Coordinates of C-alpha atoms in Angstrom, one line a residue:
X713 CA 112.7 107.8 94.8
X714 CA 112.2 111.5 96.3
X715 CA 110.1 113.7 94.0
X716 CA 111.0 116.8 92.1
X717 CA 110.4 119.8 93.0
X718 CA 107.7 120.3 90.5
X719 CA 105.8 117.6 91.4
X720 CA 105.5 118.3 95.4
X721 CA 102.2 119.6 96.4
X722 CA 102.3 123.3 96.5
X723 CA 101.4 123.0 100.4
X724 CA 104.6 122.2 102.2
X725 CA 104.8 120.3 105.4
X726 CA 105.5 122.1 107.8
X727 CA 107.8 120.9 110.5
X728 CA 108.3 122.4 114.0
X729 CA 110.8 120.3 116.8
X730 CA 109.5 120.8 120.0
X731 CA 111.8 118.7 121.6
X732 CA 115.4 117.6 120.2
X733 CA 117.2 114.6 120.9
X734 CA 120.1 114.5 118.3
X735 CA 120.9 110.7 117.7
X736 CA 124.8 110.5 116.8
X737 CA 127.0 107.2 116.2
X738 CA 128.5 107.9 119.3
X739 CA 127.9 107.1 123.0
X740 CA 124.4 108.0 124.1
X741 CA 126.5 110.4 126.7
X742 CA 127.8 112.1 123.8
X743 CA 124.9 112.4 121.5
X744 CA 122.5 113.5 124.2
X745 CA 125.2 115.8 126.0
X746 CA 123.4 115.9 129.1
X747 CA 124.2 115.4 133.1
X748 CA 123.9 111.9 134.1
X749 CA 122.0 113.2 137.3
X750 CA 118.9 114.4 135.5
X751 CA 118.3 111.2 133.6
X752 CA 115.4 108.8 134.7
X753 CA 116.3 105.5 135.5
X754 CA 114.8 104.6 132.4
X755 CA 117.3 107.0 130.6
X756 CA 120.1 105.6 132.5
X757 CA 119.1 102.2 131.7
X758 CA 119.2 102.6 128.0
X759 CA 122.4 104.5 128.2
X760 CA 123.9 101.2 129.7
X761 CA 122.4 98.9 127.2
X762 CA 123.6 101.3 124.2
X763 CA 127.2 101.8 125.6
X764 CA 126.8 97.9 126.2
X765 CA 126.3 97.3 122.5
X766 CA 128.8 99.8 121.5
X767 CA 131.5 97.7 123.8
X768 CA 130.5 94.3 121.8
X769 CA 130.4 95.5 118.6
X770 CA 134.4 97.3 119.6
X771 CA 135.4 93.8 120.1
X772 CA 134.0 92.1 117.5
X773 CA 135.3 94.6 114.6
X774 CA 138.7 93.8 116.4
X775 CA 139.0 98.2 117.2
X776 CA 142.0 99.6 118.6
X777 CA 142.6 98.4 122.6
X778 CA 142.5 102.3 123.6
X779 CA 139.3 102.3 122.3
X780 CA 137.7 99.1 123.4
X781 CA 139.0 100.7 127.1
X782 CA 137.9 103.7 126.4
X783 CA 134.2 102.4 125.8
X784 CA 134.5 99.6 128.6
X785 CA 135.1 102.8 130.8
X786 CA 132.5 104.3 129.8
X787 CA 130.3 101.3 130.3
X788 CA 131.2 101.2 134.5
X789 CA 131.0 104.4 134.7
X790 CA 127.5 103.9 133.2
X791 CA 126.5 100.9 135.3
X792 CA 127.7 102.8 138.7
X793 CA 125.2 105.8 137.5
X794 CA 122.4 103.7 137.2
X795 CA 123.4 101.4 140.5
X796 CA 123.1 104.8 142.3
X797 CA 120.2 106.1 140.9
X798 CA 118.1 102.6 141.6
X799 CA 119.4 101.0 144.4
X800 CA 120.2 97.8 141.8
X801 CA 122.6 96.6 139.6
X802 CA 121.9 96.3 136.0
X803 CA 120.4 93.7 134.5
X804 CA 120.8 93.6 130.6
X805 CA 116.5 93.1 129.4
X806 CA 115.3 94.0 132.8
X807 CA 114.2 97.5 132.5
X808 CA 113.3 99.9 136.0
X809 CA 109.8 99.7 137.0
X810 CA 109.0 103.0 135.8
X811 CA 109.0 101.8 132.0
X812 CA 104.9 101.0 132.9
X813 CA 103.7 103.2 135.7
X814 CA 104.2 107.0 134.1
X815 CA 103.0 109.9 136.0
X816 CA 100.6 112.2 134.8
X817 CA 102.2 115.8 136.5
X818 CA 101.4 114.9 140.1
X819 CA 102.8 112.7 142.6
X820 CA 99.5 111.1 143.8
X821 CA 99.5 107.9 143.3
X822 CA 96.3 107.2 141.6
X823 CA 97.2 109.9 138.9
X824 CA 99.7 107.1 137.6
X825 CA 99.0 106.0 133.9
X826 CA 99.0 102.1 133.7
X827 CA 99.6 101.1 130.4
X828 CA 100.9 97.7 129.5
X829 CA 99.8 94.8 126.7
X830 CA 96.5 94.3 128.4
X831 CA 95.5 97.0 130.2
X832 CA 95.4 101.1 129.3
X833 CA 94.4 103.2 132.2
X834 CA 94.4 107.0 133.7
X835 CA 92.6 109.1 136.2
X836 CA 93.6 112.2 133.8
X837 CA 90.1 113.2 131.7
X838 CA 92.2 114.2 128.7
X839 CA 93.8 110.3 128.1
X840 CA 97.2 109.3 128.3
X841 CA 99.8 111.4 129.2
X842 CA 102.1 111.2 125.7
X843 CA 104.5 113.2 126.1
X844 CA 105.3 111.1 129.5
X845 CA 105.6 108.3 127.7
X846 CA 107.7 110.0 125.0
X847 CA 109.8 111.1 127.6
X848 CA 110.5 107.9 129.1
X849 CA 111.1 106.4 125.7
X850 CA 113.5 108.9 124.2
X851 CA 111.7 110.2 121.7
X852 CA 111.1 113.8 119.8
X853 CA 108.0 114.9 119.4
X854 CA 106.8 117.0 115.7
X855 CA 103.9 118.0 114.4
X856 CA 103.0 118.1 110.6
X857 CA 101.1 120.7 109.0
X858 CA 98.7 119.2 106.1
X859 CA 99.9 118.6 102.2
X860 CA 97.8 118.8 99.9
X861 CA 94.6 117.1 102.2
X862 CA 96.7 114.4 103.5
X863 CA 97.6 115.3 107.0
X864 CA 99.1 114.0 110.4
X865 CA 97.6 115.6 113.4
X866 CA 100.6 114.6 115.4
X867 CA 103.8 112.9 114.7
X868 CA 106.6 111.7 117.3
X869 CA 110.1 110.8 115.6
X870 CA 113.6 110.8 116.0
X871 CA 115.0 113.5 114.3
X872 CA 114.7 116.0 111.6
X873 CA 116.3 114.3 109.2
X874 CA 114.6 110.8 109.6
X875 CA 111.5 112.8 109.8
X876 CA 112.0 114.5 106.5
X877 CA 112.8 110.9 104.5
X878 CA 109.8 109.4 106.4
X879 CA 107.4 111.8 105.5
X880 CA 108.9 112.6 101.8
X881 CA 108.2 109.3 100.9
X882 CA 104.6 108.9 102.7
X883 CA 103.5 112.0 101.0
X884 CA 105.7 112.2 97.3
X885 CA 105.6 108.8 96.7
X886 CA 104.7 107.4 93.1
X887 CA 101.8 105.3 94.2
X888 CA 100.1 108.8 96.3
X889 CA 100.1 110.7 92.7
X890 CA 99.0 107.7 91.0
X891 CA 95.9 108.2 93.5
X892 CA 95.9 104.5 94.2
X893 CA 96.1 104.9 98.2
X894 CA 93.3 105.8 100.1
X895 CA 94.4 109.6 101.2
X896 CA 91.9 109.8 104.1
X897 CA 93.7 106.8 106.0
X898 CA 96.8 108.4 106.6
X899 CA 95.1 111.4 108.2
X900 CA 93.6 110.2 111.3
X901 CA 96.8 108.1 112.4
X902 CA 98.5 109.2 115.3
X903 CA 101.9 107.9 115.1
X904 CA 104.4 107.5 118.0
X905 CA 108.0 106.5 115.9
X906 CA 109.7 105.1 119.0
X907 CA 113.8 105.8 119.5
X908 CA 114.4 103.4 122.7
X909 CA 117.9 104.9 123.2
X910 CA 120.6 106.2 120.5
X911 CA 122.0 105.3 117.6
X912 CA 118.8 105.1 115.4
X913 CA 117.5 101.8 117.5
X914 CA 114.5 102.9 115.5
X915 CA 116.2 101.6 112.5
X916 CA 113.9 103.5 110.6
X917 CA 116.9 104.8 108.8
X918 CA 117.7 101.0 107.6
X919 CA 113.8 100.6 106.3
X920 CA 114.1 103.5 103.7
X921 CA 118.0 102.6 103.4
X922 CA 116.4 99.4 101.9
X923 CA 113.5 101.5 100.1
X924 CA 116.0 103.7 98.6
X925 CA 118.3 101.0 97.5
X926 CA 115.5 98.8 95.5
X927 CA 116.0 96.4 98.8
X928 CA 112.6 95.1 99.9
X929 CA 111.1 94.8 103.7
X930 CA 108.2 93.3 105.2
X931 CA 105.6 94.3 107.5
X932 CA 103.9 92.9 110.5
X933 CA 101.1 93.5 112.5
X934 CA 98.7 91.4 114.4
X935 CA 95.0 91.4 116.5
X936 CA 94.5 89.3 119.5
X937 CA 91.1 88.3 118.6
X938 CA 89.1 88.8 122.2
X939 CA 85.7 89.1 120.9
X940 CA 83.9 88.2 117.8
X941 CA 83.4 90.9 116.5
X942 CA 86.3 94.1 115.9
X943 CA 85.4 98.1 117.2
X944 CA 85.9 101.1 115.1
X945 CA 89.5 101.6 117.0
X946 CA 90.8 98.3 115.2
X947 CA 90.5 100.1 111.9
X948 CA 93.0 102.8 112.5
X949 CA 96.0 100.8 112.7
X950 CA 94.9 98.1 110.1
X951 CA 94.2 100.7 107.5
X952 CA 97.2 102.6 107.9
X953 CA 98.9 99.1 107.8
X954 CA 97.1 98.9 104.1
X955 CA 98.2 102.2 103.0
X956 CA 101.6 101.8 104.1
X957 CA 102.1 97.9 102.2
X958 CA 100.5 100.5 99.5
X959 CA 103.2 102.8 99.4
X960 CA 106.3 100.4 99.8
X961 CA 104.8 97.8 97.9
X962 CA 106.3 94.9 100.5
X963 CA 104.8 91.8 101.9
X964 CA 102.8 91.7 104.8
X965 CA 102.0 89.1 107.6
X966 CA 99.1 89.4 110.6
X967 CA 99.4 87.5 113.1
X968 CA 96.1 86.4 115.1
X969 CA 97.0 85.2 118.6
X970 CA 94.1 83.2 119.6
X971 CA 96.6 81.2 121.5
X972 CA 97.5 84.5 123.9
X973 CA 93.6 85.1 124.1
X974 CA 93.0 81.5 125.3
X975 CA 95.6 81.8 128.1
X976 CA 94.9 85.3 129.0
X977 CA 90.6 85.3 129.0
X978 CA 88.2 82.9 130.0
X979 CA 87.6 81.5 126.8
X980 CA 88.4 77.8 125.2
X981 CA 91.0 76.6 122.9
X982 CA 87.7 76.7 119.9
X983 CA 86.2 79.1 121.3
X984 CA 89.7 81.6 120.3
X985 CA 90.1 79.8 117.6
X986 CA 86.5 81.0 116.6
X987 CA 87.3 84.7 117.3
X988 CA 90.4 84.9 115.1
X989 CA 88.4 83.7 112.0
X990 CA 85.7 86.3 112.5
X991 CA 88.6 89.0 113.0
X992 CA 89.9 87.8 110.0
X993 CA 87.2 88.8 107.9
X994 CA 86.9 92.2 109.4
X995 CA 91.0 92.4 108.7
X996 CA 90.3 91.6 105.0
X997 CA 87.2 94.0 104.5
X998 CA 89.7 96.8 105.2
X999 CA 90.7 96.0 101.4
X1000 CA 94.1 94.0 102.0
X1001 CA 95.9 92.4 98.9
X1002 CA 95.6 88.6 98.7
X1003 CA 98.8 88.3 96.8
X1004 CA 100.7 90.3 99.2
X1005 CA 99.4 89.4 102.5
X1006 CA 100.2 86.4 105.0
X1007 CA 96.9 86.3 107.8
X1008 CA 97.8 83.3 110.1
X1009 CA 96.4 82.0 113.3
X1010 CA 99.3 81.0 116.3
X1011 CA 97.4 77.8 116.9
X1012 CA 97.5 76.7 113.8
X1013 CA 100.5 77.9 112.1
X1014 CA 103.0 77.2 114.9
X1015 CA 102.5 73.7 114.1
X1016 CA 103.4 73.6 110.0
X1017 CA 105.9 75.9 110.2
X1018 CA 109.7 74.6 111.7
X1019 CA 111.1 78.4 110.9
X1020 CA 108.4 79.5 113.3
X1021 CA 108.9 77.3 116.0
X1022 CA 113.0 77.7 115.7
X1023 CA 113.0 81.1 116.2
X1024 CA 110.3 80.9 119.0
X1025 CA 112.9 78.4 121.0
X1026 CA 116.0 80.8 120.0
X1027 CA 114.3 83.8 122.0
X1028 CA 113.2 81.6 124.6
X1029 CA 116.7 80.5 125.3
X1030 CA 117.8 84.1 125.3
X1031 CA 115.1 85.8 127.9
X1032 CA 115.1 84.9 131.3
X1033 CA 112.4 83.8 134.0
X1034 CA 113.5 87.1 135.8
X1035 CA 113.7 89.9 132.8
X1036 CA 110.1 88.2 131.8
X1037 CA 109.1 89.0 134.8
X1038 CA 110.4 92.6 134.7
X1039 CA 109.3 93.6 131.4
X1040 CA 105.6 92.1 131.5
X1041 CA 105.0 91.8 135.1
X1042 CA 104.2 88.4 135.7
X1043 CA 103.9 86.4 138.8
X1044 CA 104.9 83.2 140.4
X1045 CA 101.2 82.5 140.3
X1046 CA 100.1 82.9 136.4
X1047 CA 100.7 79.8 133.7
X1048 CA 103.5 78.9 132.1
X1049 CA 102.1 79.4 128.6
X1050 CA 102.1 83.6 129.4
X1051 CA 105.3 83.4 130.1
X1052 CA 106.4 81.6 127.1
X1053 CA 104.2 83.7 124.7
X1054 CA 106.1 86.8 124.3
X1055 CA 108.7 84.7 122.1
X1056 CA 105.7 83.8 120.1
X1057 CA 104.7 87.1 119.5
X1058 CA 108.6 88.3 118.9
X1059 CA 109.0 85.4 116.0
X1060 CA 107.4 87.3 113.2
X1061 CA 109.7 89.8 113.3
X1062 CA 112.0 87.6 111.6
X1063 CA 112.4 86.7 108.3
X1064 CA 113.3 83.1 108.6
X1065 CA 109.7 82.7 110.4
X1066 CA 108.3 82.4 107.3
X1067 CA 110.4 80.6 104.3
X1068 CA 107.3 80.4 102.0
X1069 CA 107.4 84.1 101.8
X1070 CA 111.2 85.3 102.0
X1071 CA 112.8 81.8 100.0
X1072 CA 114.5 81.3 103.4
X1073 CA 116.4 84.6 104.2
X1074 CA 117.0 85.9 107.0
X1075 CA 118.1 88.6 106.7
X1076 CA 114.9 90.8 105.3
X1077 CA 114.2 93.8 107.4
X1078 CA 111.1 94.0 109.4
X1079 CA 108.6 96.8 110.3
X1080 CA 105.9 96.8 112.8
X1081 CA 102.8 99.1 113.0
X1082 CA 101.6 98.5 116.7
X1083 CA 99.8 100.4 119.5
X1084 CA 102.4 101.8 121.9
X1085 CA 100.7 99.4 124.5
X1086 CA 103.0 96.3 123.1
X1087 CA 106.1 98.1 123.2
X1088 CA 107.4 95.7 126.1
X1089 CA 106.8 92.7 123.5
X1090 CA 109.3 94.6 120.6
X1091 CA 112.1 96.0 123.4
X1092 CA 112.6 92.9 124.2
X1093 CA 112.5 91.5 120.8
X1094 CA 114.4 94.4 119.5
X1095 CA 117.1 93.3 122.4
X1096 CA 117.2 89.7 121.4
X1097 CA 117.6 89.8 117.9
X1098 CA 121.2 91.0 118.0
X1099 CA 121.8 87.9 119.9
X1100 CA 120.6 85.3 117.7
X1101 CA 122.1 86.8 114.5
X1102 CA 118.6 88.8 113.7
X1103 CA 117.8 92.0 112.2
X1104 CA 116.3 94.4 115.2
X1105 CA 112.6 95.0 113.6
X1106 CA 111.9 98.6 113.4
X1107 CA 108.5 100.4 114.9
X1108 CA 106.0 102.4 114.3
X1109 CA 104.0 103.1 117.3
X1110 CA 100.4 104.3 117.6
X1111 CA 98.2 106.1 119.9
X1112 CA 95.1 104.4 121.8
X1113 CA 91.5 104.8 120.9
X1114 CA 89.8 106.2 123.8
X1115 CA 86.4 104.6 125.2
X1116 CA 83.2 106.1 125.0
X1117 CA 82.9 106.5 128.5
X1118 CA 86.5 108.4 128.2
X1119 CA 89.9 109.2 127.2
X1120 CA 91.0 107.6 130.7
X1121 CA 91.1 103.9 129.0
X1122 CA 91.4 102.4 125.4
X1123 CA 88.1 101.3 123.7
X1124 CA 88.1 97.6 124.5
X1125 CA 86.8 95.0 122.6
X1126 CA 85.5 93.0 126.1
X1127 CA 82.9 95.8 127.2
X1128 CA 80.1 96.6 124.6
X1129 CA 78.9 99.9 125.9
X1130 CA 82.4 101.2 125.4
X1131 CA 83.3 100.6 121.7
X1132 CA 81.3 101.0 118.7
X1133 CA 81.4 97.8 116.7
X1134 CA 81.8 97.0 113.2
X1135 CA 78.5 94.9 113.5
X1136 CA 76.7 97.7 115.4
X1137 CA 73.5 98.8 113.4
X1138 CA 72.4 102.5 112.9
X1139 CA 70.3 102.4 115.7
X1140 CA 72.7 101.2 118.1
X1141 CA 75.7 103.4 116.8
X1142 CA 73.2 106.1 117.4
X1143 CA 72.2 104.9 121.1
X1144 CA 75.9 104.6 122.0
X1145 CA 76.4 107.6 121.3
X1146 CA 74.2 109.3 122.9
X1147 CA 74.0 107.4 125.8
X1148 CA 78.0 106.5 126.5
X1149 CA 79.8 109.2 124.6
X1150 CA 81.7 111.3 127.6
X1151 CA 80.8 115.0 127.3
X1152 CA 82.9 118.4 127.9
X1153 CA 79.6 119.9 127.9
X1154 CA 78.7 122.1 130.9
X1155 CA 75.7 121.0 133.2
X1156 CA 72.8 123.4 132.0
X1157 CA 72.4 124.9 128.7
X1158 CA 72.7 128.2 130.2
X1159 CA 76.3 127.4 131.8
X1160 CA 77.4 126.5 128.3
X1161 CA 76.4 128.4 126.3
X1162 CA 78.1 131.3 128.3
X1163 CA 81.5 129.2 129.2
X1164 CA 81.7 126.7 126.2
X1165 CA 82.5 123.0 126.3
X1166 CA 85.9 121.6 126.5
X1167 CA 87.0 119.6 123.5
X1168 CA 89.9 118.5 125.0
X1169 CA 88.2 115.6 127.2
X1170 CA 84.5 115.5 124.7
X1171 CA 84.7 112.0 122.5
X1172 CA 82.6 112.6 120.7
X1173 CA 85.2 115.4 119.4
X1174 CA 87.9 113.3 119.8
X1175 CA 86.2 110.7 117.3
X1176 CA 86.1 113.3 115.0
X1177 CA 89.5 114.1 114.9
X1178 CA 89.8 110.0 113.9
X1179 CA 87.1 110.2 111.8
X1180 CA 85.9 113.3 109.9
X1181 CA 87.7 114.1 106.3
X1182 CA 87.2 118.1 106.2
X1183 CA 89.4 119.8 108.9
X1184 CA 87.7 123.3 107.9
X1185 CA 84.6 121.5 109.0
X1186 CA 86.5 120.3 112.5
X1187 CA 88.2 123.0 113.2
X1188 CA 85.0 124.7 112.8
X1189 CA 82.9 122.5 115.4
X1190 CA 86.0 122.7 117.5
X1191 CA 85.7 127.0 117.2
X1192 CA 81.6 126.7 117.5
X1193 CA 81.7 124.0 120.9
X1194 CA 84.8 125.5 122.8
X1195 CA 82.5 128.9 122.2
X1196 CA 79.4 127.5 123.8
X1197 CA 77.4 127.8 120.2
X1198 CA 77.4 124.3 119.9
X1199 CA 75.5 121.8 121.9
X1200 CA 76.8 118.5 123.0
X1201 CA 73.9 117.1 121.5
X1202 CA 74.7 118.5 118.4
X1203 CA 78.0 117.5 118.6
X1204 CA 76.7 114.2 119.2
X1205 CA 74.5 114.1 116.0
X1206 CA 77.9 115.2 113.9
X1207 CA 79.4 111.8 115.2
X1208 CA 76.8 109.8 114.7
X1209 CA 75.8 111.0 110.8
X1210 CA 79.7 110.4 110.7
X1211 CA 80.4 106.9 112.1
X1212 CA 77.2 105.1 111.0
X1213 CA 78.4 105.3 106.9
X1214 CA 81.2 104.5 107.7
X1215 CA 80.3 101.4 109.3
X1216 CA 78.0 100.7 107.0
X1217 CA 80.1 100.8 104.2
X1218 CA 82.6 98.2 106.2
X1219 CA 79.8 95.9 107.0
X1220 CA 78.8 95.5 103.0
X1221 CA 83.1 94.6 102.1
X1222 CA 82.7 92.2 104.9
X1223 CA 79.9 90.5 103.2
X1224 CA 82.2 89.5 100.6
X1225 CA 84.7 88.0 102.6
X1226 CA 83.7 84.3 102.6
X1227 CA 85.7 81.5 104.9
X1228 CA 87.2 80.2 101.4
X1229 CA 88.4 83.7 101.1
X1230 CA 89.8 83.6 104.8
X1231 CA 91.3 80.3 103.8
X1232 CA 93.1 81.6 100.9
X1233 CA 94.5 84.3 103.1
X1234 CA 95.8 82.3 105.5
X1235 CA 97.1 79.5 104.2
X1236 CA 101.0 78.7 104.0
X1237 CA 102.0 80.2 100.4
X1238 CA 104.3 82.2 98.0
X1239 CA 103.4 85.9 97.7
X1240 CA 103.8 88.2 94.7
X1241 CA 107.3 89.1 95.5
X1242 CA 111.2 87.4 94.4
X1243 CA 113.0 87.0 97.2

């Protein structure tokens, strides 16, 4: 599958580690080589639940008793670390607190980061404070240089050679010289490939294991439909989606969770139910194959499909009230059904959820393309699966879309003056823009022009980075703003003659996308695969 030589684009990815983690077979103590005393509790949490595995999976291959004692030693040894470092014992799903509130460089309290499944929030003017939150998840961070116009801006993995096979076959791959993928896509995706731990609990090696070995895998992403109508930041990860079930040629299924939104907002049951059909449409305008893509509505589907609703009961049974607790932060006060609905979101990882597709199996490999924001959904589900004979799913894990108003929050679906919407009109695209976009423009023309603006907090900038093809022509703006020859305004007008084609273009696909073509893709079927 790895091209020749000869056919490799001429410009080579570069490839610069600025922060190694070498993932062994080993213990996580051995592979990360490191004093016990400087880990987090987070560290020290997944050192437990690695060595933990390692001691179950001793016994079950029936290893040498030295060994098993060896690694049960280990374990303790592990456990008494992390007892020390929290003030609690262990408790196997139950991560430390610190897994949402990440601290942005200063130990004021309202510089935390929150960032969990529903909401995204910092005081820093810049956004999110990655490499935090690569920290606390274990994970190396790259960057890629461009090949051939194709280019990542930034790129988290888990080592150098995972890195290498991922991005040999994103960037050599038959279908990219063929020309059939849409090259500008893969571009403007930020990409977080999260390593919760050791021992390639990625499992990215196992997806192009499969590739490699003719062996299929699936995909699965989803949308909780929240408004009628989708923002410009929904694109990203569905596009990418596209041009990865373009690469690998594999199945994929979207789930809609209209059920989640109808516990979570103040919405009806229809009203939800609504929302995930319009969604739908925007979903399928990004160009997705019919014959190779599952779109299915929880409120609907859970009920026709026994697969489903068996592996929904089997995580259930293996999550308690106390690690849900932990992990999402729930309270004695909110519904039952919020508690429940994390094993609804886990099901799709698995195979057997859907027997129309995969002829039963269950043992088909699954990758996710998600915002790093449900992360606490796919630990846990990443946990479980061992435990009910499952494949872990592997991740890919995105960055968020900032607001208009900001990089301190994501662009949200529920506030209209902070997203631009796929149903927005010229005019209003232009308004936004203009009106909400944050600046890092000085106060007087005469103050910038001598001290330049600061693209690192600007929007409008950081849309372009998302959104604008030529990166001669960014890096440009980037040279002519941070200089003080460039005016917000003018900035401004860049993002604006950028974004209102581009949502133009989307709106005309969308016209084409009838309910009977929302039907067809959601309804219970064989795809173009032998399974």
């Amino acid at each position: 599958m790895v091209e020749s030589e000869e056919r490799r684009p001429k410009n080579r990815i570069r490839l610069i580690v600025t922060k190694q983690i070498f993932v062994q077979s080993g213990t996580m103590a051995d592979s990360l080589n490191c004093d016990l005393k400087s880990l987090s509790p987070l560290q020290l949490f997944e050192k437990v639940t690695e060595q933990g595995e390692k001691v179950r999976a001793l016994k079950a291959g029936k290893a040498p008793k030295d060994e098993i004692d060896a690694a049960v030693r280990m374990l303790l040894s592990l456990k008494l670390s992390y007892k020390t470092a929290t003030g609690q014992d262990y408790q196997a799903g139950l991560p430390p607190k610190d897994l949402v509130l990440i601290n942005n460089g200063t130990t004021k309290e309202e510089d935390e980061d929150l960032v969990d499944p529903w909401n995204v929030q910092t005081s820093n003017a810049k956004g999110v404070d990655y490499d935090k939150l690569i920290e606390l998840h274990s994970v190396i961070k790259a960057y890629l240089g461009e090949a051939d116009n194709v280019s990542i801006r930034k790129t988290y993995g888990l080592k150098w050679s995972l890195l290498n096979r991922v991005s040999t076959f994103m960037f050599f791959s038959d279908i990219y010289f063929n020309g059939s993928v849409d090259e500008p896509v893969f571009r403007f995706y930020d990409i977080l490939l999260d390593s919760p731990g050791v021992n390639e609990k990625l499992d990215m090696d196992q997806i192009l294991d499969a590739y490699e070995n003719k062996k299929s895998f699936y995909l699965y992403t989803g949308r909780g439909p929240s408004s009628q109508a989708m923002h410009v930041g929904h694109l990203i990860p569905f596009m990418f989606t596209k041009w990865l079930q373009e690469v690998f040629d594999v199945p994929l299924v979207i789930q809609l969770t209209d059920d989640e939104k109808y516990l979570w907002k103040d919405m009806t049951v229809e009203k939800a139910h609504e929302y995930a059909k319009e969604n739908a449409k925007d979903i399928i305008a990004c160009g997705f194959d019919i014959n190779k893509t599952f779109m299915f509505s929880d409120l609907e589907y859970l009920g026709a499909s026994p697969g489903f609703y068996k592996n929904i009961v089997k995580v259930q049974k293996h999550v308690t009230f106390n690690q849900v607790k932990g992990i999402f932060g729930f309270t004695d006060s909110d519904c039952i059904g919020k508690i429940s609905f994390p094993a609804i979101q886990a099901a799709p990882s698995f195979s057997s959820s859907f027997p129309q597709i995969f002829n039963g199996k269950e043992n088909i490999q699954c990758l996710i393309p998600c915002a790093i924001d449900q992360d606490p959904y796919f630990r846990m589900t990443r946990d479980v699966a061992p435990r009910i004979g499952q494949p872990k799913p592997a991740l890919l894990h995105s960055v968020f879309f900032p607001a208009l108003q900001g990089a301190q929050t994501k662009m949200s679906a529920s506030d209209p003056n902070s997203s631009i919407f796929l149903t927005d009109t010229p005019k209003q695209i232009k308004t936004k823009i203009n009106k909400h976009a944050f600046s890092g423009g000085r106060d007087t023309i005469e103050e910038h022009r001598k001290y330049g603006g600061n693209c690192d907090v600007d929007v409008s900038f950081m849309y372009l980075t998302f959104f604008l093809e030529d990166d001669d022509r960014l890096e440009q703006l980037k040279q002519a703003y941070t200089s003080g020859e460039l005016l917000t305004g003018e900035l401004k007008k860049v993002l604006i003659e950028t974004m209102q084609p581009l949502v133009a273009a989307h709106q005309e696909r969308r016209k084409q996308v009838t309910d009977e073509v929302v039907k067809q893709f959601m309804t219970p079927r064989k795809l173009a695969f032998e399974f």
